[in-house]
Tab-separated table of C-alpha atoms in Angstrom:
chain	number	residue	atom	x	y	z
A	1	MET	CA	-45.483	-9.755	-134.322
A	2	LYS	CA	-48.858	-7.910	-133.225
A	3	LEU	CA	-48.088	-4.655	-130.653
A	4	SER	CA	-51.027	-3.828	-127.950
A	5	LYS	CA	-52.239	-0.939	-129.045
A	6	LEU	CA	-51.344	1.023	-125.695
A	7	PHE	CA	-47.574	0.121	-127.414
A	8	LYS	CA	-48.298	0.650	-131.013
A	9	LYS	CA	-50.048	4.438	-129.603
A	10	THR	CA	-46.352	5.072	-127.625
A	11	LEU	CA	-44.499	3.922	-131.125
A	12	LEU	CA	-46.196	6.295	-133.022
A	13	LEU	CA	-45.095	9.275	-130.229
A	14	PHE	CA	-41.670	8.447	-130.030
A	15	VAL	CA	-41.671	8.821	-133.133
A	16	GLY	CA	-43.457	12.044	-133.361
A	17	LEU	CA	-41.399	13.984	-130.714
A	18	PHE	CA	-38.540	12.277	-132.495
A	19	GLY	CA	-39.729	13.672	-136.279
A	20	VAL	CA	-40.263	16.918	-134.755
A	21	LEU	CA	-36.650	17.191	-132.394
A	22	ALA	CA	-35.080	16.244	-135.786
A	23	LEU	CA	-37.349	19.465	-137.782
A	24	ALA	CA	-35.911	21.107	-135.180
A	25	ILE	CA	-32.405	20.025	-135.447
A	26	SER	CA	-32.037	20.865	-139.254
A	27	VAL	CA	-33.356	24.482	-138.620
A	28	PHE	CA	-31.548	24.961	-136.115
A	29	ALA	CA	-28.141	23.994	-137.827
A	30	ALA	CA	-29.594	25.092	-141.429
A	31	ALA	CA	-29.502	28.663	-139.368
A	32	MET	CA	-26.144	28.002	-138.495
A	33	VAL	CA	-24.631	26.705	-141.565
A	34	TYR	CA	-26.192	29.802	-142.720
A	35	GLU	CA	-24.783	32.999	-141.137
A	36	SER	CA	-20.728	30.587	-140.798
A	37	VAL	CA	-21.189	30.370	-144.818
A	38	LEU	CA	-22.910	33.351	-145.113
A	39	GLN	CA	-19.750	35.011	-142.415
A	40	GLU	CA	-16.998	33.070	-144.907
A	41	HIS	CA	-18.176	34.425	-147.903
A	42	ARG	CA	-18.226	37.561	-146.803
A	43	SER	CA	-14.008	37.817	-144.756
A	44	ARG	CA	-13.120	36.694	-148.485
A	45	ALA	CA	-15.147	39.324	-150.298
A	46	LEU	CA	-13.629	41.449	-147.844
A	47	ALA	CA	-9.689	39.665	-147.641
A	48	ILE	CA	-10.287	40.209	-151.531
A	49	ALA	CA	-10.817	44.138	-151.401
A	50	ARG	CA	-8.580	44.477	-149.012
A	51	THR	CA	-5.776	42.699	-151.502
A	52	ILE	CA	-6.711	45.066	-154.503
A	53	SER	CA	-7.165	47.779	-152.060
A	54	SER	CA	-4.410	46.808	-150.591
A	55	SER	CA	-1.529	45.699	-153.905
A	56	GLY	CA	-2.722	47.484	-156.392
A	57	LEU	CA	-2.556	51.256	-154.856
A	58	ASP	CA	-0.656	53.355	-157.288
A	59	PRO	CA	-3.017	52.311	-160.406
A	60	LEU	CA	-6.004	53.171	-157.770
A	61	ILE	CA	-4.969	56.253	-157.091
A	62	ASN	CA	-4.187	56.755	-160.873
A	63	GLN	CA	-7.105	55.761	-161.246
A	64	ASP	CA	-5.460	53.614	-164.275
A	65	ALA	CA	-8.150	52.059	-166.171
A	66	ALA	CA	-6.714	49.565	-167.869
A	67	SER	CA	-4.217	48.038	-164.874
A	68	ILE	CA	-7.555	48.185	-162.966
A	69	GLN	CA	-9.476	46.691	-165.715
A	70	SER	CA	-6.977	43.820	-165.739
A	71	PHE	CA	-6.013	43.381	-162.143
A	72	ILE	CA	-10.348	42.301	-161.512
A	73	ASP	CA	-9.861	40.314	-164.073
A	74	GLN	CA	-7.971	37.837	-162.211
A	75	ILE	CA	-9.924	38.635	-159.807
A	76	ILE	CA	-13.572	36.810	-160.513
A	77	GLU	CA	-11.618	33.363	-161.361
A	78	ILE	CA	-11.748	33.215	-157.325
A	79	GLU	CA	-14.590	30.800	-156.812
A	80	GLY	CA	-17.511	32.751	-155.118
A	81	VAL	CA	-16.861	35.623	-156.841
A	82	SER	CA	-20.050	37.684	-159.548
A	83	TYR	CA	-18.552	40.638	-160.322
A	84	VAL	CA	-15.903	43.511	-159.404
A	85	PHE	CA	-15.643	47.289	-159.701
A	86	TYR	CA	-14.390	50.252	-158.345
A	87	GLU	CA	-16.376	53.024	-158.110
A	88	SER	CA	-14.109	57.143	-157.485
A	89	ALA	CA	-14.197	58.958	-154.841
A	90	ASP	CA	-16.442	60.798	-157.364
A	91	ARG	CA	-19.608	57.794	-157.553
A	92	GLU	CA	-17.786	57.048	-161.529
A	93	ILE	CA	-17.248	53.293	-162.692
A	94	ILE	CA	-13.802	52.430	-163.360
A	95	ALA	CA	-13.556	49.311	-163.934
A	96	HIS	CA	-16.159	46.150	-164.688
A	97	THR	CA	-16.241	42.640	-165.012
A	98	PHE	CA	-20.065	43.172	-165.721
A	99	VAL	CA	-20.772	41.617	-169.947
A	100	PRO	CA	-21.595	43.576	-171.130
A	101	ARG	CA	-22.812	46.595	-169.375
A	102	VAL	CA	-23.713	47.554	-165.351
A	103	PRO	CA	-27.086	46.564	-164.399
A	104	ALA	CA	-28.781	49.362	-163.253
A	105	THR	CA	-29.424	48.042	-159.963
A	106	VAL	CA	-25.319	49.117	-159.199
A	107	ILE	CA	-25.892	52.141	-160.329
A	108	GLU	CA	-29.155	52.564	-158.454
A	109	LEU	CA	-26.762	51.234	-155.298
A	110	LEU	CA	-23.460	54.045	-155.535
A	111	GLY	CA	-26.926	56.670	-155.723
A	112	ALA	CA	-24.396	59.012	-158.347
A	113	THR	CA	-25.575	61.937	-156.416
A	114	PRO	CA	-23.561	65.316	-156.217
A	115	GLY	CA	-21.409	66.439	-152.859
A	116	ILE	CA	-22.313	62.703	-151.588
A	117	ALA	CA	-18.679	61.501	-152.254
A	118	ALA	CA	-17.264	63.870	-149.433
A	119	ASP	CA	-18.930	62.418	-147.104
A	120	ARG	CA	-17.754	58.612	-147.541
A	121	ALA	CA	-13.829	60.203	-147.402
A	122	GLY	CA	-12.057	59.289	-144.649
A	123	ALA	CA	-14.388	55.615	-144.024
A	124	THR	CA	-11.872	53.253	-142.777
A	125	ASP	CA	-14.395	49.894	-142.725
A	126	HIS	CA	-16.003	47.568	-144.847
A	127	ARG	CA	-19.568	47.868	-145.179
A	128	THR	CA	-21.968	44.365	-146.222
A	129	ARG	CA	-25.062	44.576	-147.818
A	130	THR	CA	-27.417	42.187	-150.253
A	131	LEU	CA	-27.900	42.951	-154.044
A	132	GLU	CA	-30.371	41.419	-155.618
A	133	ILE	CA	-29.379	42.410	-159.766
A	134	PRO	CA	-32.777	41.044	-161.813
A	135	ASP	CA	-32.080	38.032	-163.865
A	136	GLN	CA	-28.745	37.026	-162.234
A	137	GLY	CA	-29.795	36.785	-158.967
A	138	THR	CA	-29.235	37.813	-154.749
A	139	PHE	CA	-25.562	38.727	-154.259
A	140	LEU	CA	-23.688	39.719	-150.645
A	141	ASN	CA	-21.728	43.587	-152.301
A	142	VAL	CA	-18.612	43.553	-149.537
A	143	SER	CA	-17.278	46.889	-150.371
A	144	ALA	CA	-14.341	48.283	-148.485
A	145	PRO	CA	-12.198	51.762	-148.774
A	146	VAL	CA	-8.989	52.805	-151.411
A	147	VAL	CA	-6.902	55.543	-148.705
A	148	THR	CA	-9.732	56.018	-146.079
A	149	GLY	CA	-12.520	56.272	-149.327
A	150	ALA	CA	-10.269	59.600	-151.379
A	151	ALA	CA	-9.321	56.601	-154.156
A	152	GLY	CA	-12.582	55.453	-154.191
A	153	PHE	CA	-14.591	52.386	-153.004
A	154	ILE	CA	-13.305	48.339	-154.057
A	155	HIS	CA	-16.886	46.133	-154.637
A	156	ILE	CA	-16.864	42.640	-154.053
A	157	GLY	CA	-19.685	40.439	-155.062
A	158	MET	CA	-19.688	37.618	-153.532
A	159	ASP	CA	-23.252	35.438	-155.732
A	160	MET	CA	-25.552	33.641	-152.712
A	161	LYS	CA	-26.792	30.490	-155.086
A	162	LEU	CA	-23.808	29.565	-153.780
A	163	VAL	CA	-24.557	29.937	-149.929
A	164	GLN	CA	-28.499	28.613	-150.575
A	165	GLU	CA	-26.234	25.803	-152.492
A	166	THR	CA	-23.908	25.956	-149.557
A	167	ILE	CA	-26.963	25.328	-147.103
A	168	TRP	CA	-28.802	23.161	-148.678
A	169	ASN	CA	-25.950	20.323	-149.414
A	170	ALA	CA	-25.728	21.201	-145.902
A	171	ILE	CA	-28.947	20.955	-144.746
A	172	THR	CA	-29.699	17.795	-146.971
A	173	ARG	CA	-25.934	15.682	-145.279
A	174	ILE	CA	-28.248	16.412	-141.808
A	175	GLN	CA	-31.404	14.720	-142.433
A	176	LEU	CA	-30.020	12.667	-143.599
A	177	ILE	CA	-27.798	11.353	-140.646
A	178	THR	CA	-31.165	12.151	-138.807
A	179	LEU	CA	-32.803	9.892	-141.468
A	180	ILE	CA	-30.363	7.212	-140.624
A	181	ILE	CA	-29.889	7.391	-136.577
A	182	PHE	CA	-34.253	7.953	-136.689
A	183	ALA	CA	-34.649	4.862	-138.869
A	184	ALA	CA	-32.155	2.867	-136.870
A	185	THR	CA	-33.726	4.032	-133.874
A	186	VAL	CA	-37.565	3.411	-134.282
A	187	VAL	CA	-35.892	-0.351	-135.531
A	188	ILE	CA	-34.108	-0.760	-131.643
A	189	ALA	CA	-37.303	0.922	-130.190
A	190	TYR	CA	-39.185	-1.552	-132.021
A	191	PHE	CA	-37.740	-4.250	-130.616
A	192	LEU	CA	-38.002	-2.999	-127.454
A	193	VAL	CA	-41.701	-2.366	-127.159
A	194	GLU	CA	-41.882	-5.550	-128.817
A	195	LYS	CA	-40.203	-7.485	-125.966
A	196	ILE	CA	-42.594	-5.336	-123.689
A	197	SER	CA	-45.795	-5.732	-125.254
A	198	HIS	CA	-45.617	-10.058	-126.281
A	199	PRO	CA	-45.230	-10.240	-122.520
A	200	LEU	CA	-47.973	-7.931	-121.765
A	201	SER	CA	-50.232	-9.660	-124.349
A	202	ALA	CA	-50.003	-13.326	-123.090
A	203	LEU	CA	-50.885	-11.812	-119.538
A	204	THR	CA	-53.577	-10.209	-121.396
A	205	VAL	CA	-54.530	-13.573	-123.384
A	206	TYR	CA	-54.249	-15.375	-120.047
A	207	ALA	CA	-56.018	-13.052	-118.004
A	208	GLY	CA	-58.969	-13.718	-120.431
A	209	ARG	CA	-59.299	-16.613	-120.509
A	210	LEU	CA	-58.806	-17.823	-116.205
A	211	ALA	CA	-62.145	-14.807	-116.327
A	212	ALA	CA	-63.734	-17.651	-118.881
A	213	HIS	CA	-62.789	-19.588	-116.160
A	214	ASP	CA	-60.796	-21.795	-118.063
A	215	PHE	CA	-58.034	-22.769	-115.073
A	216	HIS	CA	-56.100	-25.004	-117.405
A	217	ALA	CA	-55.365	-21.946	-119.385
A	218	GLU	CA	-50.418	-21.292	-119.387
A	219	VAL	CA	-48.792	-18.230	-119.988
A	220	THR	CA	-45.057	-19.100	-120.103
A	221	ILE	CA	-42.827	-16.099	-119.512
A	222	ASP	CA	-39.040	-16.602	-118.279
A	223	THR	CA	-38.004	-12.517	-117.070
A	224	ASP	CA	-36.830	-11.499	-114.472
A	225	ASP	CA	-38.609	-8.194	-114.139
A	226	GLU	CA	-42.228	-7.481	-112.489
A	227	ILE	CA	-43.939	-8.297	-115.882
A	228	GLY	CA	-42.275	-12.260	-115.618
A	229	LEU	CA	-43.135	-11.364	-111.343
A	230	LEU	CA	-46.489	-10.426	-112.069
A	231	ALA	CA	-46.605	-14.465	-114.811
A	232	ARG	CA	-46.591	-15.700	-111.989
A	233	ASN	CA	-48.529	-14.263	-109.545
A	234	MET	CA	-51.566	-14.384	-112.276
A	235	LYS	CA	-50.662	-18.350	-112.615
A	236	ALA	CA	-50.287	-19.332	-109.071
A	237	MET	CA	-53.393	-17.481	-108.010
A	238	GLY	CA	-54.685	-19.441	-111.412
A	239	LYS	CA	-54.036	-22.785	-108.991
A	240	GLU	CA	-55.268	-20.825	-106.058
A	241	MET	CA	-58.541	-20.658	-107.897
A	242	SER	CA	-58.703	-24.377	-109.440
A	243	THR	CA	-58.438	-25.581	-107.013
A	244	LEU	CA	-60.724	-23.578	-104.407
A	245	VAL	CA	-63.730	-23.944	-108.021
A	246	SER	CA	-63.053	-28.005	-107.600
A	247	GLY	CA	-63.511	-27.705	-104.409
A	248	LEU	CA	-66.945	-25.520	-105.297
A	249	GLU	CA	-67.977	-27.778	-107.677
A	250	GLN	CA	-67.040	-31.157	-105.278
A	251	SER	CA	-68.924	-29.748	-102.400
A	252	VAL	CA	-71.679	-28.994	-104.727
A	253	ASN	CA	-71.631	-31.751	-106.575
A	254	SER	CA	-72.404	-33.353	-103.326
A	255	ALA	CA	-74.643	-32.077	-101.804
A	256	THR	CA	-76.451	-32.373	-104.396
A	257	CYS	CA	-76.062	-36.403	-104.298
A	258	GLU	CA	-77.202	-35.941	-101.041
A	259	LEU	CA	-80.527	-34.134	-101.713
A	260	GLN	CA	-81.635	-36.458	-103.992
A	261	ASN	CA	-80.569	-39.239	-102.101
A	262	THR	CA	-82.889	-37.596	-99.469
A	263	LEU	CA	-85.748	-36.895	-102.093
A	264	ARG	CA	-86.368	-39.773	-103.432
A	265	SER	CA	-86.519	-40.880	-100.080
A	266	MET	CA	-89.016	-38.575	-98.930
A	267	THR	CA	-90.669	-39.793	-102.020
A	268	VAL	CA	-91.036	-43.676	-101.286
A	269	ILE	CA	-91.919	-42.518	-97.273
A	270	LEU	CA	-95.005	-40.040	-98.517
A	271	ASP	CA	-95.976	-42.888	-101.502
A	272	ASN	CA	-96.100	-45.559	-98.867
A	273	MET	CA	-98.268	-43.032	-95.499
A	274	ALA	CA	-101.772	-44.870	-94.566
A	275	GLU	CA	-102.705	-40.902	-94.024
A	276	GLY	CA	-102.571	-37.988	-96.813
A	277	LEU	CA	-100.784	-35.826	-96.360
A	278	VAL	CA	-99.738	-32.479	-97.959
A	279	VAL	CA	-97.389	-29.863	-98.845
A	280	THR	CA	-97.819	-26.171	-98.785
A	281	ASP	CA	-94.826	-23.075	-99.117
A	282	ARG	CA	-95.933	-20.069	-96.495
A	283	ALA	CA	-98.645	-18.490	-98.971
A	284	GLY	CA	-101.351	-21.790	-98.158
A	285	THR	CA	-100.106	-23.039	-101.829
A	286	ILE	CA	-100.602	-26.679	-102.609
A	287	VAL	CA	-97.156	-27.702	-103.131
A	288	ARG	CA	-96.670	-31.426	-102.925
A	289	HIS	CA	-99.015	-34.389	-101.572
A	290	ASN	CA	-99.612	-37.703	-102.193
A	291	SER	CA	-101.320	-40.209	-103.867
A	292	VAL	CA	-103.625	-40.527	-100.629
A	293	VAL	CA	-105.179	-37.456	-100.101
A	294	THR	CA	-105.764	-37.399	-104.313
A	295	ARG	CA	-108.046	-41.063	-103.246
A	296	ILE	CA	-109.508	-39.172	-100.137
A	297	PHE	CA	-110.946	-35.786	-102.500
A	298	GLY	CA	-111.570	-38.188	-105.278
A	299	LEU	CA	-109.342	-35.291	-106.951
A	300	SER	CA	-106.571	-35.573	-109.776
A	301	THR	CA	-102.804	-34.635	-108.982
A	302	GLU	CA	-103.543	-31.282	-111.462
A	303	SER	CA	-106.565	-29.459	-109.772
A	304	ILE	CA	-104.996	-30.002	-106.425
A	305	LEU	CA	-101.119	-28.497	-107.131
A	306	GLY	CA	-100.727	-24.575	-107.002
A	307	LYS	CA	-103.952	-23.943	-105.332
A	308	ASP	CA	-104.621	-22.689	-101.976
A	309	ILE	CA	-105.076	-25.184	-99.193
A	310	ARG	CA	-108.235	-23.014	-98.003
A	311	LEU	CA	-109.697	-24.021	-100.805
A	312	LEU	CA	-109.485	-27.653	-99.460
A	313	LEU	CA	-109.517	-27.657	-95.831
A	314	GLY	CA	-112.873	-25.771	-95.446
A	315	LYS	CA	-113.970	-25.536	-92.088
A	316	SER	CA	-115.800	-28.715	-92.077
A	317	LEU	CA	-114.783	-31.389	-95.083
A	318	ASP	CA	-118.368	-32.194	-96.193
A	319	MET	CA	-118.761	-28.259	-97.515
A	320	LEU	CA	-116.152	-30.482	-99.699
A	321	TYR	CA	-120.352	-31.857	-101.095
A	322	ASP	CA	-123.984	-30.662	-101.767
A	323	GLU	CA	-125.807	-32.952	-99.175
A	324	GLU	CA	-128.312	-33.455	-101.506
A	325	THR	CA	-126.897	-34.482	-104.763
A	326	GLY	CA	-124.121	-35.723	-103.512
A	327	SER	CA	-121.195	-33.597	-105.693
A	328	PRO	CA	-118.619	-31.601	-105.187
A	329	GLY	CA	-119.691	-27.858	-103.728
A	330	SER	CA	-118.188	-24.723	-103.784
A	331	SER	CA	-114.458	-25.171	-102.242
A	332	ALA	CA	-114.053	-28.885	-104.548
A	333	ALA	CA	-115.434	-27.139	-107.888
A	334	ALA	CA	-112.817	-24.342	-108.016
A	335	LEU	CA	-110.329	-26.451	-107.368
A	336	ASN	CA	-111.189	-27.890	-110.024
A	337	ARG	CA	-111.374	-25.354	-111.706
């Protein structure tokens, strides 16, 4: 199916706008999913930290490293949790799940500087920050105070890789759904555009045939919309033009026949006249004459037609001949030339 240039441009514009809209939806959805998943991981880590701080207070307060290690080893089995470590009030790591040792980045995070631990006493809210550990990845570190920080802090590390995977999975599903909707929309739009484009193309061809005076051309559009109305009006106009042109052709043919008959009659009359007859245009150029003129002046038709009448008819007929020699005079000689 061949589409018109106008509707090709319209379809391409529609596809472009839909693509931009799909991209904008994907970016917006990705941002929404990112915030939602990040908040979910943050809430899960905080819930785990609070569970640890509330259910194991005696080991934490007594800083029983073995009991704390046994407890956090169970926490590491929870999906999304990458590491857990317990920080005492004086910023010493009592227990952790890192293998084989605590990364330097974590130690830098704690900033084990004397005197800072006292500033954290009385803390009641959790703290969240993004922590990048070399060769391990990026993590969401959530810390919760134990006994308002007097017994230390529990740190839960949530793997940001899971966040990214969740986001990409969500984006992939969104893009897949968008692509399906887009494909269905393009197919529907194509058929809708083709439904409009085909009658317009037919009208364009019909108009071109009318312009070429092909008034017997036909166009078949039986719709009840504006295009169908335009087609019917053009067909009516074509029929009227055909009638007018046929009438003009008949009139021209009739007038031509009459002129030809009149010309033949005049030719017969002129050729059978006893007197010479010369017909000139407004400038005096000879355009027609009868045979009597050639006999009177003894000149050929070629030497008379197209010449000035004043060269043929001077002040007197005697000027056409030299009285002494009997040869043609200057006017006659000019006609012969």
